[in-house]
């Protein structure tokens, strides 16, 4: 594939450069999921990608994490072109995808058993890692549930554990694919706050895929609106509000104005 | 109706009722002993031939367990290979299905040509008949890992082997244990078939010998011993399953 030559400028941590993705691409007539999408994300930036369903939001995440290769264009992360699965990524999905045979604590510890340099010193330093995992679980409000199994937890608690698992190895890049979509409204808003706190503590670069506009504006520095298939970026909106943001902020006129603006954008691409 | 104590007693009541009815039918209709012996007559034969029966039962048990043990090791390895590699799956599946379709009774004479009369063909028959469900179940458990979970692990830099070891194998365990319960029963069938066709020891042989002597109560005593061994082994694996893969049969105790 692409050579290492296409290094991104120093200020962009993730550089998605005119990327297209075609599924079933052998004959060239497969479904075009993404068409010339470009997004540049600074280090420590929190971006949200919103758009109608089927706009290739999830494909975008797979491209950035290196699980899928673009049909055209290239993705660079931390200055080098992505050629295979990155090893600095934390991921969470709509389903918590926890392992039912592991306790919540052991689920959170899973990445440390795999990611270097933690994996090779995991056995010696286990006590220290366990302490870290307990602290993280406490931060998301799961103190006392460490030894429970995931199936003994509610959906919101499972999603909190899933966030902890995505963050335990302090990834430079965090990918969230509609992580709160399956939760009720109150739990969802709770978790926005939890996620914001976690992000403010470590400042990873975050890509959040969502179809909830309030969620996008509450959490993100920049919101990208994508068009329906084939997906491409049709608008970029900066969210200027100071951190930490509160739920009350989401009912202020300037917040609602941005949300409305985004809604109009999406309405336009849906009718196009 | 759903009194829990009654539910626990129910299988025993049915079991005892079954034997009482059997006894009653034999006595009321004066069924000849060489057609259907009554439970009391079977019991008498069991007591009379207790030590020979125990000897043959031990032989059958050992044969079954050795054949089953080989099937578990082989089935687990092949199941992991088939479940984790598309190529291995495509290559081996038709062969395995075809092989499984062959009635194992038909294989026993060939085994006897190769290995002679005795324990070896019985072990091999037990193995042949019981490995297939293990392979299929383990492969299914591995092949149905959620793609999102694979993404999580791959984006951490996990190798294929790590994914199989950390997720695939534990995930396949409930499937594996479900297969073991079926396989242990099948292994029994396998070794008894082989003993029946050609052997000089084992419960299968004992029953054939008793049959030749028209000692029908002893034939039935052999059957009862087989049934008892089958239930006992099934329960052992059901117990292990509950202990090891309790998380797969999760309760409704949701918190919060």
Coordinates of C-alpha atoms in Angstrom, one line a residue:
Chain A
X1 CA 0.0 0.0 0.0
X2 CA 1.0 3.6 0.6
X3 CA 4.6 4.3 1.5
X4 CA 5.8 6.0 4.7
X5 CA 6.5 9.2 2.8
X6 CA 3.2 10.9 3.3
X7 CA 3.9 12.2 6.7
X8 CA 1.3 14.5 8.1
X9 CA 2.0 18.1 9.3
X10 CA 3.1 18.1 13.0
X11 CA -0.1 19.8 14.2
X12 CA -2.5 17.1 13.0
X13 CA -2.4 14.0 15.2
X14 CA -4.9 12.2 12.9
X15 CA -4.9 13.1 9.3
X16 CA -7.6 11.6 7.1
X17 CA -6.6 12.7 3.7
X18 CA -9.2 12.3 0.8
X19 CA -10.0 8.8 1.8
X20 CA -12.4 6.6 -0.1
X21 CA -13.6 3.2 0.8
X22 CA -15.4 0.7 -1.4
X23 CA -16.7 -2.6 0.0
X24 CA -16.4 -5.7 -2.1
X25 CA -13.9 -3.7 -4.2
X26 CA -12.4 -6.4 -6.5
X27 CA -14.5 -5.6 -9.5
X28 CA -14.7 -1.9 -8.6
X29 CA -18.5 -1.9 -8.5
X30 CA -19.0 -2.5 -4.8
X31 CA -20.8 -0.2 -2.4
X32 CA -19.0 3.2 -2.0
X33 CA -19.1 3.8 1.7
X34 CA -16.8 6.8 1.9
X35 CA -15.9 9.2 -0.9
X36 CA -13.0 11.6 -0.6
X37 CA -13.4 12.3 3.1
X38 CA -10.8 14.5 4.8
X39 CA -10.6 15.2 8.5
X40 CA -7.7 16.6 10.5
X41 CA -7.7 16.1 14.2
X42 CA -5.2 17.8 16.6
X43 CA -3.6 15.9 19.5
X44 CA -6.0 15.9 22.5
X45 CA -8.9 17.1 20.4
X46 CA -12.4 15.7 20.9
X47 CA -14.3 15.4 17.7
X48 CA -17.7 14.0 16.9
X49 CA -18.9 12.7 13.6
X50 CA -22.7 12.9 13.0
X51 CA -24.8 12.0 10.0
X52 CA -27.7 10.0 8.8
X53 CA -27.4 6.2 9.2
X54 CA -25.3 4.5 6.5
X55 CA -23.0 7.5 6.0
X56 CA -19.9 5.4 6.7
X57 CA -19.2 6.7 10.2
X58 CA -18.2 3.3 11.5
X59 CA -16.1 2.7 8.4
X60 CA -14.2 5.9 9.2
X61 CA -13.4 4.5 12.6
X62 CA -12.1 1.2 11.2
X63 CA -10.0 3.1 8.7
X64 CA -8.4 5.3 11.4
X65 CA -7.7 2.3 13.7
X66 CA -6.1 0.4 10.8
X67 CA -8.6 -2.4 10.9
X68 CA -9.6 -1.6 7.3
X69 CA -7.6 -0.1 4.5
X70 CA -8.8 2.7 2.3
X71 CA -9.5 2.1 -1.4
X72 CA -8.0 5.5 -2.1
X73 CA -6.3 8.3 -0.1
X74 CA -4.5 7.7 3.1
X75 CA -4.8 7.9 6.9
X76 CA -1.9 9.1 9.0
X77 CA -1.8 8.9 12.8
X78 CA 1.0 10.5 14.9
X79 CA 2.9 11.4 11.7
X80 CA 3.0 8.0 10.0
X81 CA 0.7 6.3 7.5
X82 CA -1.6 3.7 8.9
X83 CA -0.8 0.3 7.3
X84 CA -2.2 -2.2 9.8
X85 CA -4.0 -2.2 13.2
X86 CA -2.7 0.6 15.4
X87 CA -1.7 -0.5 18.9
X88 CA -2.5 2.7 20.7
X89 CA -6.2 2.7 20.4
X90 CA -9.0 2.2 22.9
X91 CA -12.4 1.3 21.6
X92 CA -16.0 1.2 22.9
X93 CA -19.1 0.3 21.0
X94 CA -22.9 0.5 21.3
X95 CA -22.7 -3.0 22.9
X96 CA -20.4 -3.2 25.8
X97 CA -18.9 -6.4 24.5
X98 CA -17.5 -7.4 27.9
X99 CA -16.4 -11.0 28.4
X100 CA -19.0 -12.8 30.5
X101 CA -16.5 -15.2 32.1
X102 CA -14.4 -12.3 33.5
X103 CA -15.3 -10.1 36.5
X104 CA -15.7 -6.4 35.8
X105 CA -12.2 -5.8 37.2
X106 CA -10.7 -8.5 35.0
X107 CA -12.5 -7.2 32.0
X108 CA -11.0 -3.7 32.5
X109 CA -7.6 -5.3 32.9
X110 CA -7.8 -7.2 29.6
X111 CA -6.0 -4.6 27.4
X112 CA -3.0 -4.6 29.8
X113 CA -2.6 -8.3 29.2
X114 CA -2.2 -7.5 25.5
X115 CA -0.8 -4.1 24.9
X116 CA 3.0 -3.6 25.2
X117 CA 4.8 -2.5 27.3
X118 CA 2.3 -3.6 29.9
X119 CA 1.8 -7.2 28.7
X120 CA 5.4 -8.3 29.3
X121 CA 5.5 -7.0 32.9
X122 CA 1.9 -7.7 33.7
X123 CA 2.6 -10.6 36.0
X124 CA 5.2 -8.8 38.2
X125 CA 3.2 -5.6 38.4
X126 CA -0.3 -7.0 38.6
X127 CA -1.0 -5.5 42.0
X128 CA -0.2 -2.0 40.7
X129 CA -2.3 -2.5 37.6
X130 CA -5.2 -3.8 39.7
X131 CA -5.0 -0.7 41.8
X132 CA -5.1 1.5 38.7
X133 CA -8.2 -0.4 37.4
X134 CA -10.0 0.0 40.7
X135 CA -9.3 3.7 40.8
X136 CA -10.6 4.0 37.3
X137 CA -13.8 2.0 38.1
X138 CA -14.3 4.2 41.2
X139 CA -14.0 7.3 39.0
X140 CA -16.9 6.1 36.8
X141 CA -19.0 5.2 39.9
X142 CA -18.5 1.4 39.9
X143 CA -16.8 1.1 43.3
X144 CA -18.0 -2.1 44.9
X145 CA -18.8 -3.8 41.6
X146 CA -15.3 -4.9 40.7
X147 CA -15.9 -8.6 41.5
X148 CA -19.3 -8.7 39.8
X149 CA -19.7 -10.3 36.4
X150 CA -20.9 -8.1 33.5
X151 CA -24.2 -9.9 33.3
X152 CA -24.9 -8.9 36.9
X153 CA -24.7 -5.3 35.9
X154 CA -27.2 -2.9 34.3
X155 CA -26.7 -1.7 30.8
X156 CA -25.4 1.7 32.0
X157 CA -22.9 0.0 34.3
X158 CA -21.7 -2.3 31.6
X159 CA -21.1 0.7 29.4
X160 CA -19.1 2.4 32.2
X161 CA -17.0 -0.7 32.5
X162 CA -16.5 -0.7 28.7
X163 CA -15.3 2.9 28.9
X164 CA -12.8 1.9 31.6
X165 CA -11.6 -1.0 29.4
X166 CA -11.1 1.4 26.5
X167 CA -9.1 3.8 28.7
X168 CA -7.1 1.6 31.1
X169 CA -4.0 1.5 28.9
X170 CA -4.2 5.3 28.5
X171 CA -4.5 5.1 24.7
X172 CA -3.5 8.2 22.7
X173 CA -6.5 7.6 20.5
X174 CA -10.0 6.8 21.8
X175 CA -12.7 5.6 19.3
X176 CA -16.3 5.6 20.5
X177 CA -18.9 4.1 18.1
X178 CA -22.3 5.2 19.4
X179 CA -21.3 4.1 22.9
X180 CA -24.4 5.5 24.6
X181 CA -27.0 4.8 21.9
X182 CA -28.6 1.8 23.7
X183 CA -29.0 3.5 27.1
X184 CA -31.9 5.4 28.5
X185 CA -31.8 9.3 28.3
X186 CA -30.9 9.8 32.0
X187 CA -28.1 7.2 32.1
X188 CA -26.8 8.6 28.8
X189 CA -26.6 12.1 30.2
X190 CA -24.8 10.8 33.3
X191 CA -22.2 9.1 31.1
X192 CA -21.6 12.2 29.0
X193 CA -20.4 13.8 32.3
X194 CA -18.3 10.7 33.1
X195 CA -16.7 10.7 29.7
X196 CA -16.0 14.4 29.9
X197 CA -14.3 14.0 33.2
X198 CA -12.2 11.1 32.0
X199 CA -11.2 13.0 28.9
X200 CA -10.3 16.2 30.9
X201 CA -8.0 14.0 33.1
X202 CA -5.9 12.4 30.4
X203 CA -6.8 14.3 27.2
X204 CA -6.7 11.5 24.7
X205 CA -7.6 12.3 21.1
X206 CA -11.2 11.2 20.8
X207 CA -13.3 10.3 17.8
X208 CA -17.0 9.9 18.8
X209 CA -19.5 8.6 16.3
X210 CA -23.0 9.4 17.3
X211 CA -26.4 10.3 15.9
X212 CA -27.3 12.3 19.0
X213 CA -26.7 16.0 18.3
X214 CA -26.9 17.2 21.9
X215 CA -24.3 14.5 22.8
X216 CA -22.0 15.7 20.0
X217 CA -22.2 19.3 20.9
X218 CA -21.9 18.7 24.7
X219 CA -18.8 16.5 24.3
X220 CA -16.9 17.6 21.2
X221 CA -14.6 20.5 20.3
X222 CA -15.4 20.0 16.6
X223 CA -18.5 18.4 15.1
X224 CA -18.3 17.0 11.5
X225 CA -21.5 16.4 9.6
X226 CA -21.4 13.6 7.0
X227 CA -23.6 13.1 4.0
X228 CA -25.5 9.8 3.3
X229 CA -23.8 7.1 1.3
X230 CA -21.3 7.7 -0.1
X231 CA -20.2 9.5 3.0
X232 CA -18.2 12.7 2.8
X233 CA -17.8 15.6 5.2
X234 CA -20.3 18.4 4.4
X235 CA -19.7 20.7 7.3
X236 CA -17.4 21.4 10.2
X237 CA -18.6 23.1 13.3
X238 CA -16.4 24.4 16.1
X239 CA -18.0 24.2 19.6
X240 CA -16.5 27.1 21.5
X241 CA -18.0 26.5 25.0
X242 CA -15.6 26.3 28.0
X243 CA -15.0 23.0 29.9
X244 CA -16.2 21.4 31.9
X245 CA -19.6 21.8 30.3
X246 CA -22.7 21.0 32.3
X247 CA -26.1 19.6 31.4
X248 CA -27.6 23.0 32.1
X249 CA -25.3 24.4 29.3
X250 CA -27.1 22.2 26.8
X251 CA -30.3 24.2 27.4
X252 CA -28.7 27.6 26.8
X253 CA -29.7 29.5 23.7
X254 CA -26.2 29.5 22.1
X255 CA -25.9 25.7 22.6
X256 CA -29.3 25.2 21.1
X257 CA -28.4 27.4 18.2
X258 CA -25.5 25.2 17.3
X259 CA -27.6 22.0 17.7
X260 CA -30.2 23.6 15.4
X261 CA -27.6 24.5 12.9
X262 CA -26.3 20.9 12.8
X263 CA -29.9 19.6 12.5
X264 CA -30.4 21.8 9.4
X265 CA -27.2 20.5 7.9
X266 CA -28.3 16.9 8.4
X267 CA -31.8 17.7 7.0
X268 CA -30.1 19.1 3.9
X269 CA -28.0 16.0 3.2
X270 CA -30.9 13.7 3.9
X271 CA -33.0 15.4 1.4
X272 CA -30.2 15.8 -1.2
Chain B
X1 CA -48.4 -28.1 41.2
X2 CA -45.1 -26.3 41.3
X3 CA -44.1 -27.1 44.8
X4 CA -40.3 -27.2 44.6
X5 CA -40.0 -30.3 46.9
X6 CA -42.5 -32.2 44.8
X7 CA -40.5 -31.2 41.6
X8 CA -37.4 -32.6 43.2
X9 CA -39.1 -35.9 44.1
X10 CA -40.9 -36.2 40.7
X11 CA -38.2 -38.0 38.8
X12 CA -37.8 -40.5 41.6
X13 CA -41.5 -41.1 41.8
X14 CA -41.6 -41.7 38.0
X15 CA -38.6 -44.0 38.2
X16 CA -40.0 -46.1 41.0
X17 CA -43.4 -46.2 39.3
X18 CA -41.8 -47.4 36.1
X19 CA -40.2 -50.4 37.8
X20 CA -43.3 -51.2 39.8
X21 CA -45.4 -51.1 36.7
X22 CA -42.9 -53.4 34.9
X23 CA -42.9 -55.8 37.8
X24 CA -46.7 -55.8 37.9
X25 CA -47.0 -56.4 34.2
X26 CA -44.6 -59.4 34.4
X27 CA -46.5 -60.9 37.3
X28 CA -50.1 -60.3 36.2
X29 CA -49.5 -61.6 32.6
X30 CA -47.0 -64.2 33.7
X31 CA -44.5 -63.1 31.1
X32 CA -41.9 -65.8 30.5
X33 CA -38.5 -64.9 31.9
X34 CA -36.7 -65.4 28.6
X35 CA -38.9 -62.7 27.0
X36 CA -39.0 -60.1 29.7
X37 CA -37.7 -60.7 33.1
X38 CA -39.2 -58.8 36.0
X39 CA -37.0 -56.2 37.9
X40 CA -36.8 -58.6 40.9
X41 CA -35.4 -61.3 38.6
X42 CA -32.9 -58.9 37.1
X43 CA -31.8 -57.8 40.6
X44 CA -31.4 -61.5 41.5
X45 CA -29.1 -62.0 38.5
X46 CA -27.2 -58.8 39.3
X47 CA -26.5 -60.1 42.9
X48 CA -25.7 -63.6 41.7
X49 CA -23.2 -62.3 39.0
X50 CA -22.1 -59.3 40.9
X51 CA -18.3 -59.7 40.6
X52 CA -18.2 -60.8 37.0
X53 CA -20.5 -57.9 36.2
X54 CA -18.2 -55.4 38.0
X55 CA -15.2 -56.8 36.2
X56 CA -16.9 -56.3 32.8
X57 CA -18.3 -52.9 33.8
X58 CA -14.8 -51.8 34.8
X59 CA -13.5 -52.9 31.4
X60 CA -16.2 -51.0 29.5
X61 CA -15.8 -47.9 31.7
X62 CA -12.0 -47.8 31.0
X63 CA -12.4 -48.4 27.3
X64 CA -15.0 -45.7 27.1
X65 CA -13.0 -43.2 29.1
X66 CA -9.8 -43.8 27.1
X67 CA -11.6 -43.5 23.8
X68 CA -13.4 -40.4 25.1
X69 CA -10.2 -38.9 26.4
X70 CA -8.6 -39.2 23.0
X71 CA -11.8 -37.7 21.4
X72 CA -11.7 -34.7 23.8
X73 CA -8.0 -33.9 23.1
X74 CA -8.3 -34.5 19.3
X75 CA -11.8 -32.8 19.1
X76 CA -10.6 -29.7 21.0
X77 CA -7.5 -29.2 18.8
X78 CA -9.4 -29.9 15.6
X79 CA -12.3 -27.7 16.7
X80 CA -10.0 -24.8 17.5
X81 CA -8.3 -25.2 14.1
X82 CA -11.6 -25.4 12.2
X83 CA -13.2 -22.6 14.2
X84 CA -10.4 -20.1 13.9
X85 CA -9.3 -20.7 10.3
X86 CA -11.6 -20.3 7.3
X87 CA -9.2 -22.3 5.2
X88 CA -9.1 -25.3 7.6
X89 CA -12.9 -25.2 7.8
X90 CA -13.4 -25.3 4.0
X91 CA -10.8 -28.0 3.6
X92 CA -11.9 -30.4 6.4
X93 CA -15.6 -29.9 6.8
X94 CA -17.0 -32.0 4.0
X95 CA -14.6 -34.8 4.9
X96 CA -15.6 -34.7 8.5
X97 CA -19.3 -34.6 7.8
X98 CA -18.9 -37.6 5.4
X99 CA -17.0 -39.4 8.0
X100 CA -19.5 -38.8 10.6
X101 CA -22.3 -40.1 8.4
X102 CA -20.7 -43.6 8.3
X103 CA -22.4 -45.9 10.8
X104 CA -19.7 -46.8 13.2
X105 CA -21.0 -50.4 13.5
X106 CA -19.8 -50.8 9.9
X107 CA -16.3 -49.7 10.9
X108 CA -15.9 -52.2 13.7
X109 CA -15.2 -55.3 11.4
X110 CA -12.4 -53.3 9.7
X111 CA -10.9 -52.3 13.0
X112 CA -10.9 -56.0 14.0
X113 CA -9.1 -56.9 10.8
X114 CA -6.4 -54.2 11.7
X115 CA -6.2 -54.6 15.4
X116 CA -7.7 -58.0 16.3
X117 CA -10.4 -58.8 18.8
X118 CA -10.2 -57.0 22.1
X119 CA -9.8 -53.6 23.7
X120 CA -8.2 -51.6 20.9
X121 CA -11.1 -51.7 18.4
X122 CA -13.5 -50.8 21.3
X123 CA -11.4 -47.7 22.2
X124 CA -11.1 -46.6 18.6
X125 CA -14.9 -47.0 18.1
X126 CA -15.6 -45.0 21.2
X127 CA -13.2 -42.3 19.9
X128 CA -14.6 -42.3 16.4
X129 CA -18.2 -42.0 17.4
X130 CA -17.7 -39.3 20.0
X131 CA -15.2 -36.8 18.6
X132 CA -17.5 -35.2 16.0
X133 CA -19.8 -33.3 18.3
X134 CA -16.8 -31.9 20.1
X135 CA -15.2 -30.6 17.0
X136 CA -18.5 -29.1 15.7
X137 CA -19.3 -27.4 19.0
X138 CA -15.9 -26.0 19.7
X139 CA -15.6 -24.7 16.1
X140 CA -19.0 -23.0 16.5
X141 CA -18.0 -21.3 19.7
X142 CA -14.9 -19.9 18.1
X143 CA -16.4 -18.9 14.8
X144 CA -19.1 -16.9 16.5
X145 CA -16.9 -14.4 18.3
X146 CA -18.5 -10.9 18.0
X147 CA -16.7 -8.9 15.3
X148 CA -16.7 -5.9 17.6
X149 CA -14.8 -7.8 20.2
X150 CA -12.3 -8.9 17.6
X151 CA -11.9 -5.2 16.7
X152 CA -11.3 -4.2 20.3
X153 CA -8.5 -6.8 20.6
X154 CA -7.0 -6.2 17.2
X155 CA -6.8 -2.5 17.8
X156 CA -4.8 -3.3 20.9
X157 CA -2.3 -5.1 18.8
X158 CA -3.5 -8.6 19.8
X159 CA -2.2 -11.5 17.6
X160 CA -4.6 -14.1 16.2
X161 CA -3.3 -16.5 18.8
X162 CA -4.0 -14.1 21.6
X163 CA -7.5 -13.5 20.4
X164 CA -8.1 -17.3 20.2
X165 CA -6.6 -17.8 23.7
X166 CA -8.1 -14.8 25.5
X167 CA -11.6 -14.9 23.9
X168 CA -12.1 -17.8 21.5
X169 CA -11.3 -20.7 23.8
X170 CA -13.1 -19.4 27.0
X171 CA -16.1 -18.4 24.8
X172 CA -16.2 -21.9 23.3
X173 CA -16.2 -23.6 26.7
X174 CA -20.0 -23.7 27.1
X175 CA -20.3 -25.3 23.7
X176 CA -17.4 -27.7 24.6
X177 CA -19.2 -28.9 27.8
X178 CA -22.5 -29.2 26.0
X179 CA -20.7 -31.5 23.5
X180 CA -19.0 -33.5 26.3
X181 CA -22.3 -34.5 27.7
X182 CA -23.3 -35.8 24.3
X183 CA -19.9 -37.3 23.5
X184 CA -19.5 -39.3 26.7
X185 CA -22.9 -41.0 26.1
X186 CA -21.9 -41.7 22.5
X187 CA -18.5 -43.1 23.6
X188 CA -20.4 -45.6 25.7
X189 CA -22.4 -46.6 22.7
X190 CA -19.2 -47.0 20.7
X191 CA -17.4 -49.2 23.1
X192 CA -20.4 -51.4 23.8
X193 CA -21.0 -51.8 20.0
X194 CA -17.5 -53.0 19.5
X195 CA -17.6 -55.3 22.5
X196 CA -20.8 -56.8 21.2
X197 CA -19.4 -57.5 17.8
X198 CA -16.0 -58.8 18.8
X199 CA -14.5 -58.9 22.2
X200 CA -13.9 -61.2 25.1
X201 CA -14.6 -58.7 27.9
X202 CA -16.8 -55.8 28.7
X203 CA -20.5 -55.4 29.4
X204 CA -21.3 -55.7 25.6
X205 CA -19.5 -59.1 25.6
X206 CA -21.2 -60.2 28.8
X207 CA -24.6 -59.5 27.3
X208 CA -23.8 -61.4 24.1
X209 CA -22.5 -64.4 26.2
X210 CA -25.6 -64.3 28.5
X211 CA -27.8 -64.1 25.4
X212 CA -26.2 -67.2 23.9
X213 CA -26.9 -69.0 27.2
X214 CA -30.5 -67.7 27.2
X215 CA -29.7 -66.1 30.6
X216 CA -32.0 -63.2 29.8
X217 CA -32.1 -61.7 33.4
X218 CA -28.3 -61.3 33.1
X219 CA -28.7 -59.5 29.7
X220 CA -31.0 -57.1 31.3
X221 CA -28.7 -56.7 34.3
X222 CA -26.0 -55.7 31.8
X223 CA -28.4 -53.1 30.3
X224 CA -29.2 -51.6 33.7
X225 CA -25.5 -51.4 34.5
X226 CA -24.9 -49.6 31.2
X227 CA -27.8 -47.2 31.9
X228 CA -26.4 -46.5 35.4
X229 CA -22.9 -45.8 34.1
X230 CA -24.2 -43.6 31.4
X231 CA -26.2 -41.5 33.8
X232 CA -23.3 -41.3 36.3
X233 CA -20.9 -40.1 33.6
X234 CA -23.4 -37.6 32.2
X235 CA -23.9 -36.2 35.7
X236 CA -20.1 -35.8 36.2
X237 CA -19.9 -33.7 33.1
X238 CA -23.1 -31.8 33.9
X239 CA -21.6 -30.9 37.3
X240 CA -18.3 -29.8 35.7
X241 CA -20.2 -27.7 33.2
X242 CA -22.1 -25.9 36.0
X243 CA -18.9 -25.3 37.9
X244 CA -16.7 -24.1 35.0
X245 CA -19.1 -22.3 32.7
X246 CA -21.6 -20.9 35.3
X247 CA -21.4 -17.6 33.5
X248 CA -23.1 -19.0 30.4
X249 CA -26.2 -20.0 32.3
X250 CA -26.5 -16.6 34.0
X251 CA -29.3 -16.0 36.5
X252 CA -31.6 -13.0 36.5
X253 CA -29.9 -11.3 39.4
X254 CA -29.4 -7.9 37.7
X255 CA -28.3 -5.1 40.0
X256 CA -29.4 -1.5 39.9

